[in-house]
Amino acid sequence: MNEETLHHTHDRSVSKARFLAKFQRYGNLLRKRWWILVLGIALGVAVQYILSRYAPASFTSVGRMIVSIKLAIPEGSVYTEELSNFLGTQAALMQSGIVINRAHARVTAQRPDAVPQSVSLKAAALPKTTIFVLQGTGADREYTQAFLQAAMEEYVNLKKEMRMHTSDTTFTGLTEEVVRLEKDLSKSGDDMVQFQSTNSVVLLQDQGNSAGNYLGALNNRLAAIKSEYELLQTLTLEQNLDRQQQSSGVLPANDLAERTGQGGGDRSDSDYLKAKQQILLLKADQQDLGQYLRPKHPKMMALSDEIARRERLLDIYRQQSADQLESRKRSLAMQIENLQKDVIEWDAKTLEISRKTAEYQRLKANTQRIQALYDRLLATLQTLDVNKEISPESVIIMEKASPAFADRPALSKKLTVGGLVGAACAILLLLFLDRLDDRMNSFTELQDLFDESVLGQIPREKEKSVGGRLGLLQPEDTRHAFVEAYRNLRSSLLFMNEAGERPRTLLVTSSIPNEGKSLTSANLAIAIANTGSRVLLVDADLRKGVLHGRFGLPAEPGLSEALIHGLAWAEAVLPTKFPNLSLLPRGSFTQRSSELFIGAVARKFLAETSAAYDYVVLDTAPVMAADDVTSLAPHLDGVLFLIRAEFTSARVARAALELLYQRQVRILGLVFNAVRPSSGDYYYYHKYKDYYHKYPGAESGEKLKAQSA
């Protein structure tokens, strides 16, 4: 595949991963805050129940009306309108303020003792029909029925008024338009008569054709003469004579006369050519005689005299031909000038004839258009019935307003609506809380928020050891995904693609407490020790270190005694049950750990331990909890920064990393801890756990492989 295809495939994979990560994030949010959704639904149902319980009683009356559409339009006319638009317009008119106000006034007039009340009026057309169902809802049973009946009757009256007004307006408008068109038609006829009185239409047409043909002929003749004149301007006398001699043998006599303006050429031109030919013959004879006669010989002298006489005669002929050529040029120039005047004159005549012809066609077309409009409107007036034929529809009350009945919508429907509204509000609240929550749920979110390399993902493990804490890695550990995650982290450290020596002094930290850094540092040390390397695990959290408890060893003496009281650190190192792994516990609690890590004693301790062991792993306090890490980390080869899934805030983690970068600390990478195994972008060994069930010896084989490495 080419680079563009690979790039496109990568973009699709990234988009899919982000979608799955977002889907998982919302799933986790709903799983953790499900009670918000339940509470929202419960509140919505409760509010709807209370409103339904204490809502005042209402009564509903129903009536039906039919609106029959019939259109009377002139024959040949086209009328189109969507039925849905028409029905919607009628429904809006039935519920308009005019109809409602008139209905209230009508009820008051019919029942003076009735107290006006608010009545809700709704109108809707039945599907695929023009039957309208009107529904009135109010607090009084009798008033609601009377109001709905009055509303239907007032709608009928309103349609009649609109129809009469429309008919009168239509007739008046058509009459005024007919009168106006009569005036326009009369004026157009007068213009035609006036034009024809001063111009003969037939003559204009004949003149236009003749003038066009004659003007074309003039232009052709002018072009031919101009071409002849320009050619004579460029030719010399000799070239012109040669041209005449050649054309005289090719062109017919009449064509030659037309081209040159002379009949078959001029006599002097032929004499000139004849004299020139004779001179050439005499010179040839002179040359032949000169071979055996002397120049003073009488024959030679006679030939010389004859040649001289012929040359003088040739000069005379040449001058006559030159004069004739100039005369021909002047004649052609005069012809061009006269023809140009004729072309201009006839061009003006042609334009005038064309203008008059166009004026006549315009007057004729205008008269025909006005006549057509006049005939059409006159036919419309003749077929127009003001009172009936223009009626676009008729309205009939199909069913009168029914006796009002108690309107009690189904309680289940109201409760369902309330529950849906409550669920929608709860979902909006969950989305708002998610916007405020910047904790990372998946590997994809971690990559989008941080530029640092992710060295490993530690899956969330539910199996707890005695005491409610996760246990350390064991030789025959059945938590396969958990174990393989630490092996993967170990390999990432041992085979880093960075320049320089492999980091041997490692510091494991996090931004805030309870992110699992102590367990991670212990298990990482165990995983490295399984390769055969000598590892020292140091509990550098002098405030709340707990590594000794995980290994079942005493806390004192330890690192604090070595840094404060000058105890040799080697005396405080304790062996563990894991081969090649030793532990230096924290020692006694102290609040001066930051000052201790800055001093020369701490630097000496790090130098000695790195010389005595292959790897030194330090577990420290969180970055944001104390200044211990920022004081100690610059003296080590690198730092592993731990981030706990669904727990660590991205803003807090970024702030902790910035503090480390300010101290020029080398960040080896991130460790994503407690990742939910069901995460869409977690593709580690838990999805292939059957592999370990089938091959029980895989664990021991992995040990041998690690030791050989």
XYZ file of C-alpha atoms in Angstrom:
709
model
C 0.000 0.000 0.000
C 1.161 3.545 -0.699
C 1.706 6.214 1.923
C -1.651 7.887 1.298
C -3.531 4.592 1.839
C -1.634 3.917 5.057
C -2.380 7.411 6.300
C -6.071 7.002 5.511
C -6.175 3.627 7.287
C -4.459 5.117 10.323
C -6.963 7.989 10.469
C -9.879 5.548 10.370
C -8.333 3.457 13.146
C -7.800 6.526 15.316
C -11.375 7.711 14.738
C -12.741 4.273 15.623
C -10.637 4.119 18.791
C -11.827 7.552 19.887
C -15.438 6.595 19.279
C -15.076 3.413 21.348
C -13.293 5.346 24.083
C -16.075 7.934 24.226
C -18.715 5.178 24.259
C -16.936 3.418 27.110
C -16.583 6.687 29.026
C -20.325 7.275 28.896
C -20.919 3.665 29.928
C -18.648 4.075 32.951
C -20.333 7.348 33.796
C -23.750 5.702 33.712
C -22.474 2.739 35.724
C -21.055 4.954 38.460
C -23.806 7.565 38.532
C -26.818 5.443 37.663
C -28.636 6.850 40.651
C -28.817 10.263 38.958
C -30.783 8.764 36.075
C -33.047 6.855 38.449
C -33.572 9.956 40.571
C -34.393 12.056 37.497
C -36.984 9.567 36.265
C -38.492 9.312 39.758
C -38.722 13.098 40.106
C -40.307 13.449 36.660
C -42.916 10.805 37.451
C -43.608 12.342 40.877
C -44.044 15.864 39.498
C -46.372 14.649 36.761
C -48.393 12.655 39.265
C -48.789 15.681 41.543
C -49.828 17.906 38.640
C -52.365 15.340 37.460
C -53.674 14.796 40.960
C -54.341 18.431 41.785
C -55.132 19.754 38.294
C -58.623 21.347 38.023
C -61.305 19.342 36.227
C -61.748 20.096 32.517
C -64.441 19.240 29.982
C -64.102 18.600 26.271
C -66.592 19.015 23.438
C -65.977 17.681 19.912
C -67.411 18.767 16.556
C -66.698 18.032 12.885
C -66.704 20.180 9.743
C -66.232 19.432 6.041
C -64.431 21.874 3.757
C -65.234 20.942 0.130
C -62.684 22.313 -2.327
C -63.969 23.414 -5.728
C -62.159 25.798 -8.027
C -63.642 27.658 -10.988
C -60.780 28.856 -13.191
C -60.720 29.832 -16.878
C -60.201 27.049 -19.395
C -56.552 26.436 -20.131
C -55.364 28.017 -16.865
C -53.199 26.068 -14.465
C -53.711 26.122 -10.687
C -51.543 24.126 -8.292
C -51.446 24.079 -4.500
C -50.376 21.421 -2.034
C -53.320 20.013 -0.116
C -51.356 20.027 3.130
C -50.833 23.795 2.821
C -54.530 24.382 2.229
C -55.609 22.205 5.156
C -53.033 23.806 7.429
C -54.280 27.256 6.479
C -57.873 26.322 7.277
C -56.900 24.796 10.639
C -54.998 27.939 11.587
C -57.988 30.061 10.554
C -60.338 27.967 12.729
C -58.067 28.601 15.736
C -57.443 32.257 14.940
C -58.147 35.049 17.353
C -60.968 36.421 15.137
C -62.951 33.178 15.347
C -62.318 32.795 19.101
C -63.361 36.394 19.898
C -66.474 36.118 17.732
C -67.373 32.785 19.385
C -67.151 34.304 22.880
C -69.283 37.242 21.742
C -71.845 34.901 20.188
C -72.144 32.791 23.382
C -72.528 35.929 25.469
C -75.273 37.189 23.150
C -77.133 33.874 23.246
C -76.694 33.368 27.002
C -76.470 36.695 28.806
C -76.237 34.968 32.182
C -73.176 32.926 31.197
C -69.829 33.977 32.607
C -67.123 34.090 29.887
C -64.441 31.496 30.495
C -61.225 30.502 28.828
C -61.673 27.636 26.368
C -58.839 25.943 24.502
C -59.678 25.354 20.837
C -57.872 22.814 18.677
C -58.544 21.917 15.025
C -56.948 19.174 12.953
C -57.767 17.472 9.651
C -58.232 13.733 9.503
C -55.578 11.980 7.370
C -56.305 11.951 3.610
C -59.601 13.860 4.069
C -60.878 17.427 4.283
C -62.809 16.633 7.474
C -61.729 18.801 10.399
C -62.152 17.691 14.009
C -62.560 20.629 16.377
C -62.054 20.146 20.088
C -62.862 22.685 22.794
C -61.610 22.201 26.350
C -62.741 24.332 29.268
C -63.647 24.305 32.953
C -67.449 24.653 32.451
C -69.340 21.857 30.722
C -72.168 23.882 29.113
C -70.070 26.908 28.221
C -67.503 24.709 26.481
C -70.160 23.073 24.274
C -71.783 26.394 23.423
C -68.393 27.954 22.651
C -67.369 25.162 20.269
C -70.685 25.363 18.383
C -70.382 29.139 18.139
C -66.786 28.804 16.905
C -67.860 26.499 14.044
C -70.683 28.833 13.030
C -68.445 31.892 13.170
C -65.881 30.144 11.002
C -68.601 29.518 8.390
C -69.647 33.187 8.539
C -66.028 34.327 8.294
C -65.476 32.218 5.170
C -68.623 33.719 3.567
C -67.410 37.244 4.295
C -63.990 36.475 2.915
C -65.542 34.884 -0.176
C -67.817 37.870 -0.862
C -64.994 40.307 -0.317
C -62.721 38.287 -2.562
C -65.389 38.067 -5.302
C -66.070 41.814 -5.279
C -62.401 42.594 -5.271
C -61.763 40.137 -8.098
C -64.526 41.504 -10.299
C -63.510 45.115 -9.665
C -59.867 44.361 -10.371
C -60.682 42.509 -13.597
C -62.948 45.320 -14.801
C -60.294 47.955 -14.166
C -57.722 45.845 -15.987
C -60.042 45.432 -19.020
C -60.592 49.198 -19.206
C -56.862 49.836 -19.009
C -56.140 47.268 -21.720
C -58.792 48.902 -23.973
C -56.930 52.187 -23.706
C -53.583 50.509 -24.372
C -55.033 48.624 -27.344
C -56.487 51.818 -28.826
C -53.182 53.658 -28.395
C -51.249 50.771 -29.956
C -53.606 50.777 -32.954
C -53.165 54.529 -33.433
C -49.384 54.091 -33.378
C -49.619 51.409 -36.063
C -51.828 53.613 -38.280
C -49.514 56.566 -37.843
C -46.468 54.498 -38.745
C -48.118 52.989 -41.830
C -49.251 56.437 -43.002
C -45.624 57.562 -43.355
C -44.027 54.243 -44.290
C -44.903 51.530 -46.789
C -44.298 48.178 -45.116
C -44.025 46.304 -48.419
C -41.659 48.902 -49.844
C -39.537 48.781 -46.682
C -39.130 45.055 -47.050
C -38.164 45.314 -50.768
C -35.800 48.201 -50.102
C -34.177 46.298 -47.258
C -33.452 43.294 -49.483
C -32.210 45.404 -52.432
C -30.082 47.661 -50.267
C -28.493 44.672 -48.560
C -27.616 43.006 -51.867
C -26.247 46.205 -53.418
C -24.209 46.983 -50.280
C -22.700 43.504 -50.433
C -21.701 43.976 -54.053
C -20.095 47.360 -53.278
C -18.083 45.843 -50.448
C -16.845 43.017 -52.692
C -15.798 45.432 -55.439
C -14.104 47.740 -52.936
C -12.144 44.837 -51.482
C -10.942 43.747 -54.967
C -9.790 47.242 -55.953
C -8.020 47.751 -52.618
C -6.193 44.495 -53.112
C -5.126 45.552 -56.651
C -3.991 48.980 -55.438
C -1.939 47.574 -52.550
C -0.292 45.086 -54.933
C 0.700 47.856 -57.410
C 2.163 49.852 -54.518
C 4.583 47.069 -53.708
C 5.597 45.956 -57.274
C 8.428 47.515 -59.287
C 8.046 48.430 -62.952
C 9.794 45.280 -64.103
C 7.715 43.082 -61.759
C 4.511 44.724 -62.913
C 5.394 44.188 -66.580
C 6.233 40.543 -65.902
C 2.964 40.164 -64.009
C 0.994 41.650 -66.924
C 2.794 39.420 -69.376
C 2.034 36.295 -67.309
C -1.603 37.228 -66.655
C -2.168 38.031 -70.322
C -1.392 34.423 -71.156
C -3.537 32.961 -68.341
C -6.577 35.207 -67.782
C -9.304 35.719 -70.349
C -9.461 39.045 -72.032
C -12.514 40.303 -70.150
C -11.072 39.262 -66.743
C -7.760 40.931 -67.567
C -9.607 44.093 -68.509
C -11.463 44.000 -65.183
C -8.239 43.436 -63.197
C -6.133 46.115 -64.916
C -8.757 48.497 -66.264
C -7.356 48.108 -69.810
C -8.320 45.892 -72.658
C -5.559 43.289 -73.057
C -2.682 45.523 -71.914
C -1.163 48.762 -73.256
C 0.623 49.054 -76.623
C 3.678 50.721 -75.040
C 4.084 47.813 -72.639
C 4.288 45.325 -75.499
C 6.702 47.598 -77.405
C 8.858 47.859 -74.319
C 9.030 44.135 -73.961
C 9.678 43.719 -77.718
C 12.494 46.294 -77.666
C 14.068 44.646 -74.644
C 13.975 41.294 -76.405
C 15.574 42.735 -79.551
C 18.404 44.267 -77.501
C 19.117 40.894 -75.987
C 19.222 39.321 -79.485
C 21.575 42.037 -80.803
C 23.908 41.608 -77.855
C 23.966 37.891 -78.488
C 24.882 38.461 -82.164
C 27.576 40.956 -81.091
C 29.049 38.387 -78.746
C 29.084 35.760 -81.474
C 30.774 38.077 -84.007
C 33.258 39.257 -81.402
C 34.827 35.848 -81.404
C 36.380 36.360 -84.907
C 35.901 40.123 -85.646
C 37.638 43.078 -84.114
C 35.649 45.788 -82.267
C 36.519 48.324 -85.037
C 35.088 46.096 -87.678
C 32.220 47.810 -89.542
C 29.771 45.076 -88.615
C 30.740 45.291 -84.974
C 30.375 49.056 -84.965
C 27.034 48.829 -86.776
C 25.760 46.394 -84.138
C 26.951 48.697 -81.342
C 25.121 51.653 -82.889
C 21.955 49.554 -83.303
C 22.144 48.378 -79.683
C 22.595 51.981 -78.468
C 19.616 53.117 -80.527
C 17.494 50.273 -79.202
C 18.472 51.083 -75.600
C 17.424 54.712 -76.031
C 14.118 53.502 -77.438
C 13.815 51.116 -74.448
C 14.282 54.002 -72.033
C 11.456 55.855 -73.767
C 9.182 52.798 -73.497
C 10.173 52.358 -69.851
C 9.241 55.941 -69.014
C 5.890 55.531 -70.767
C 5.182 52.317 -68.799
C 6.096 54.036 -65.523
C 3.741 56.922 -66.310
C 0.976 54.451 -67.162
C 1.564 52.607 -63.850
C 1.280 55.815 -61.847
C -1.833 56.758 -63.781
C -3.272 53.319 -62.968
C -2.549 53.808 -59.267
C -4.245 57.223 -59.241
C -7.240 55.759 -61.024
C -7.532 52.933 -58.469
C -7.199 55.404 -55.579
C -10.066 57.509 -56.966
C -12.200 54.399 -57.437
C -11.519 53.349 -53.810
C -12.499 56.786 -52.531
C -15.740 56.820 -54.528
C -16.632 53.267 -53.503
C -16.023 54.083 -49.826
C -18.418 57.021 -50.051
C -21.005 54.784 -51.707
C -20.570 52.113 -48.993
C -21.054 54.670 -46.196
C -24.120 56.117 -47.896
C -25.767 52.743 -48.528
C -24.809 51.514 -45.045
C -26.729 54.448 -43.536
C -29.689 53.709 -45.816
C -29.657 50.032 -44.775
C -29.551 50.933 -41.074
C -32.457 53.315 -41.448
C -34.506 50.682 -43.264
C -33.641 48.130 -40.528
C -34.645 50.607 -37.799
C -37.999 51.276 -39.407
C -38.593 47.555 -39.932
C -37.757 46.846 -36.248
C -40.067 49.656 -35.144
C -42.862 48.155 -37.179
C -42.269 44.668 -35.729
C -42.257 46.085 -32.187
C -45.541 47.927 -32.729
C -47.055 44.826 -34.274
C -45.930 42.523 -31.402
C -47.141 44.986 -28.759
C -50.545 45.200 -30.427
C -50.840 41.417 -30.604
C -49.834 41.016 -26.921
C -52.332 43.596 -25.697
C -55.040 42.072 -27.897
C -54.366 38.598 -26.437
C -54.538 39.882 -22.843
C -57.705 41.812 -23.591
C -59.406 38.784 -25.146
C -58.417 36.582 -22.200
C -59.693 38.982 -19.539
C -62.883 39.628 -21.472
C -63.530 35.870 -21.659
C -62.885 35.603 -17.895
C -65.395 38.354 -17.142
C -67.987 36.716 -19.354
C -67.683 33.372 -17.479
C -67.328 34.886 -13.983
C -70.164 34.386 -11.469
C -69.489 36.814 -8.662
C -71.530 35.028 -6.023
C -70.849 31.346 -6.819
C -68.301 30.533 -9.492
C -65.316 32.158 -7.735
C -66.069 30.269 -4.480
C -62.910 28.216 -3.759
C -64.610 25.951 -1.237
C -67.823 25.343 0.694
C -67.968 24.746 4.460
C -70.500 22.403 6.090
C -70.914 21.601 9.780
C -70.888 17.811 9.696
C -71.426 17.195 13.412
C -72.506 19.813 15.906
C -70.646 20.287 19.137
C -71.155 17.233 21.343
C -72.083 17.492 25.031
C -68.925 18.196 26.973
C -67.426 15.228 28.816
C -64.835 15.072 31.544
C -61.332 15.197 30.096
C -59.055 12.966 32.113
C -56.084 11.793 30.084
C -54.692 8.414 31.009
C -52.521 8.678 34.081
C -50.041 6.166 32.645
C -49.458 8.381 29.618
C -48.761 11.404 31.801
C -46.433 9.431 34.033
C -44.573 8.118 30.977
C -44.102 11.646 29.677
C -42.904 12.769 33.096
C -40.442 9.890 33.267
C -39.054 10.690 29.819
C -38.635 14.361 30.701
C -36.922 13.414 33.969
C -34.606 11.008 32.130
C -33.708 13.677 29.601
C -32.874 16.159 32.377
C -30.795 13.514 34.170
C -28.859 12.729 30.978
C -28.132 16.424 30.479
C -26.886 16.621 34.059
C -24.675 13.564 33.499
C -23.226 15.117 30.350
C -22.554 18.340 32.255
C -20.785 16.435 35.013
C -18.767 14.570 32.376
C -17.637 17.876 30.903
C -16.336 18.886 34.337
C -14.649 15.508 34.871
C -11.214 15.294 33.237
C -10.304 11.879 34.602
C -9.089 9.448 31.940
C -11.004 6.237 31.377
C -9.117 4.722 28.466
C -5.745 4.525 26.779
C -7.043 6.619 23.863
C -8.002 9.489 26.173
C -4.588 9.292 27.828
C -2.843 9.588 24.459
C -4.994 12.559 23.451
C -4.181 14.460 26.669
C -0.459 13.657 27.122
C 2.499 13.666 24.750
C 4.672 11.411 26.929
C 5.187 7.777 25.966
C 2.981 5.190 27.655
C 5.256 2.362 28.801
C 2.548 0.041 30.078
C -1.060 -0.528 31.077
C -1.828 -2.300 34.348
C -5.294 -3.888 34.351
C -7.696 -3.465 37.226
C -7.590 -6.620 39.380
C -10.553 -7.534 41.577
C -8.923 -10.368 43.511
C -7.750 -9.010 46.878
C -5.318 -10.571 49.306
C -5.823 -10.770 53.039
C -6.229 -7.231 54.381
C -8.210 -5.981 51.389
C -5.173 -5.058 49.295
C -3.852 -6.427 46.026
C -1.108 -8.952 46.606
C 2.350 -8.928 45.093
C 3.290 -11.034 42.087
C 3.723 -14.684 42.996
C 5.739 -17.435 41.256
C 2.603 -19.365 40.268
C 0.324 -16.365 40.012
C -2.993 -17.071 38.251
C -3.632 -13.397 37.500
C -2.214 -13.799 34.040
C -3.176 -10.393 32.598
C -1.939 -8.685 35.768
C 1.418 -10.476 35.626
C 1.925 -9.964 31.895
C 1.250 -6.244 32.244
C 4.237 -5.880 34.615
C 6.388 -8.005 32.344
C 5.469 -5.682 29.486
C 6.412 -2.669 31.644
C 9.718 -4.331 32.485
C 10.472 -4.940 28.803
C 9.620 -1.333 27.955
C 12.269 -0.186 30.454
C 14.917 -2.717 29.508
C 14.643 -2.071 25.768
C 13.924 1.658 25.604
C 14.648 3.322 22.258
C 16.399 6.277 23.843
C 19.990 7.292 23.366
C 22.389 6.736 26.256
C 22.764 4.038 28.880
C 19.890 1.955 30.140
C 18.288 3.599 33.240
C 19.354 1.712 36.382
C 18.067 3.997 39.152
C 14.307 4.378 38.780
C 11.859 6.487 40.730
C 8.164 5.607 40.738
C 5.744 8.364 41.665
C 2.307 9.814 40.921
C 0.527 13.118 41.226
C -1.760 12.350 44.221
C -2.098 9.512 46.792
C -3.992 6.252 46.205
C -2.922 5.822 42.590
C -1.112 2.516 43.241
C 2.507 3.638 43.022
C 3.712 1.488 45.959
C 2.224 -1.700 44.508
C 3.517 -0.791 41.050
C 7.062 -0.154 42.273
C 7.070 -3.432 44.254
C 5.741 -5.550 41.387
C 8.076 -3.846 38.895
C 11.033 -4.662 41.158
C 9.863 -8.281 41.407
C 9.496 -8.510 37.604
C 13.030 -7.151 37.067
C 14.450 -9.452 39.745
C 12.909 -12.456 37.980
C 15.286 -11.790 35.081
C 18.265 -12.556 37.380
C 19.259 -8.932 37.987
C 20.042 -7.815 41.554
C 17.394 -5.276 42.518
C 17.125 -3.003 45.559
C 13.634 -1.710 46.307
C 13.799 1.485 48.406
C 10.814 2.882 50.293
C 11.633 6.591 49.912
C 8.232 7.735 51.200
C 9.479 8.746 54.671
C 6.069 10.075 55.642
C 3.703 7.181 54.849
C 5.752 4.386 53.299
C 4.017 0.966 53.327
C 6.333 -1.312 51.339
C 7.542 -3.163 54.436
C 3.976 -4.212 55.184
C 3.501 -5.675 51.711
C 6.597 -7.843 52.135
C 5.861 -8.688 55.808
C 9.080 -7.043 57.072
C 9.742 -4.512 59.877
C 9.802 -0.804 59.044
C 12.831 0.102 61.167
C 15.656 0.638 60.819
C 15.539 1.947 57.300
C 16.281 4.850 54.951
C 15.488 7.593 57.455
C 18.081 6.240 59.926
C 20.660 6.052 57.135
C 20.056 9.672 56.123
C 19.566 11.202 59.591
C 21.619 9.165 62.077
C 24.404 8.033 59.757
C 23.468 4.361 59.851
C 25.122 2.360 57.090
C 22.363 1.737 54.593
C 23.575 -1.798 53.890
C 22.793 -2.735 57.511
C 19.143 -1.706 57.016
C 18.653 -3.687 53.783
C 16.419 -6.740 54.279
C 16.176 -9.770 52.004
C 12.761 -10.740 50.677
C 11.246 -14.075 49.747
C 11.753 -13.181 46.081
C 15.149 -14.157 44.643
C 17.532 -11.295 43.773
C 15.246 -8.706 45.443
C 16.151 -6.748 48.581
C 14.153 -4.118 50.432
C 15.294 -0.978 52.188
C 12.272 0.050 54.327
C 11.444 3.628 55.103
C 12.565 3.604 58.733
C 11.020 5.960 61.248
C 8.589 8.687 60.167
C 10.013 12.127 59.515
C 8.730 15.426 58.151
C 12.211 16.509 56.980
C 12.455 14.142 54.024
C 12.668 16.970 51.476
C 15.757 18.452 53.156
C 17.305 14.996 53.514
C 16.977 14.244 49.784
C 18.702 17.496 48.788
C 21.794 16.881 50.923
C 25.054 15.202 50.007
C 24.177 12.148 52.109
C 21.344 11.263 49.747
C 23.573 11.639 46.665
C 26.176 9.406 48.302
C 23.497 6.852 49.122
C 22.312 6.753 45.499
C 25.846 6.383 44.164
C 26.644 3.494 46.518
C 23.408 1.605 45.917
C 23.651 1.937 42.127
C 27.155 0.488 42.347
C 26.061 -2.400 44.562
C 22.946 -3.413 42.642
C 21.976 -3.799 39.014
C 18.783 -1.802 39.489
C 17.525 0.491 42.241
C 13.781 1.206 42.364
C 12.541 3.982 44.672
C 8.975 4.453 45.807
C 8.323 8.076 46.842
C 5.556 10.349 47.998
C 3.160 11.858 45.405
C 4.437 14.958 43.605
C 1.563 17.208 44.661
C 1.602 15.964 48.277
C 5.216 16.783 49.171
C 8.406 18.224 47.716
C 10.259 14.923 48.145
C 10.062 13.833 44.503
C 11.176 17.141 43.009
C 14.168 17.119 45.383
C 15.189 13.513 44.787
C 14.274 12.870 41.141
C 17.002 15.032 39.490
C 19.648 12.672 40.963
C 18.187 9.510 39.367
C 18.347 8.079 35.861
C 14.639 8.410 35.230
C 11.111 8.672 36.602
C 8.069 6.494 35.971
C 4.923 8.575 36.362
C 1.808 6.657 37.402
C -1.715 7.658 36.334
C -4.722 5.737 37.630
C -7.636 5.221 35.262
C -10.944 6.828 36.264
C -9.204 8.430 39.254
C -6.428 10.839 38.287
C -7.349 14.330 37.088
C -5.639 15.281 33.842
C -5.086 18.853 35.083
C -3.446 17.667 38.305
C -1.273 15.124 36.458
C -0.131 17.753 33.967
C 0.732 20.147 36.810
C 2.785 17.412 38.531
C 4.665 16.654 35.310
C 5.413 20.349 34.824
C 6.965 20.478 38.310
C 9.229 17.577 37.377
C 10.187 19.157 34.058
C 11.120 22.368 35.865
C 13.689 20.346 37.888
C 15.185 18.951 34.651
C 13.922 15.471 35.531
C 14.064 12.763 32.889
C 10.550 11.359 32.468
C 10.892 7.847 31.088
C 7.171 7.505 30.432
C 3.713 7.005 31.857
C 2.177 3.931 33.454
C -1.603 3.674 33.103
C -2.769 1.857 36.209
C -6.064 0.128 37.114
C -7.334 0.067 33.529
C -10.737 -1.539 33.216
C -10.223 -4.810 31.257
C -13.460 -4.225 29.354
C -11.996 -1.082 27.828
C -12.363 -1.010 24.051
C -8.675 -0.214 23.449
C -7.203 -2.641 26.028
C -5.843 -5.551 23.963
C -3.732 -7.407 26.507
C -3.543 -10.937 27.725
C -6.869 -11.104 29.535
C -8.578 -11.601 26.168
C -6.476 -14.716 25.603
C -6.670 -16.255 29.097
C -7.573 -19.662 27.684
C -4.031 -19.841 26.388
C -2.712 -20.157 29.949
C -5.325 -22.731 30.954
C -4.255 -25.034 28.139
C -0.552 -24.703 28.853
C 0.064 -24.801 32.626
C 3.820 -24.683 32.160
C 3.738 -21.332 30.404
C 4.567 -19.457 33.607
C 7.729 -21.424 34.338
C 8.716 -21.145 30.694
C 8.354 -17.401 30.866
C 10.649 -17.358 33.919
C 13.371 -19.254 32.107
C 13.045 -16.947 29.115
C 13.303 -13.856 31.321
C 16.337 -15.195 33.169
C 18.114 -15.980 29.900
C 17.398 -12.435 28.751
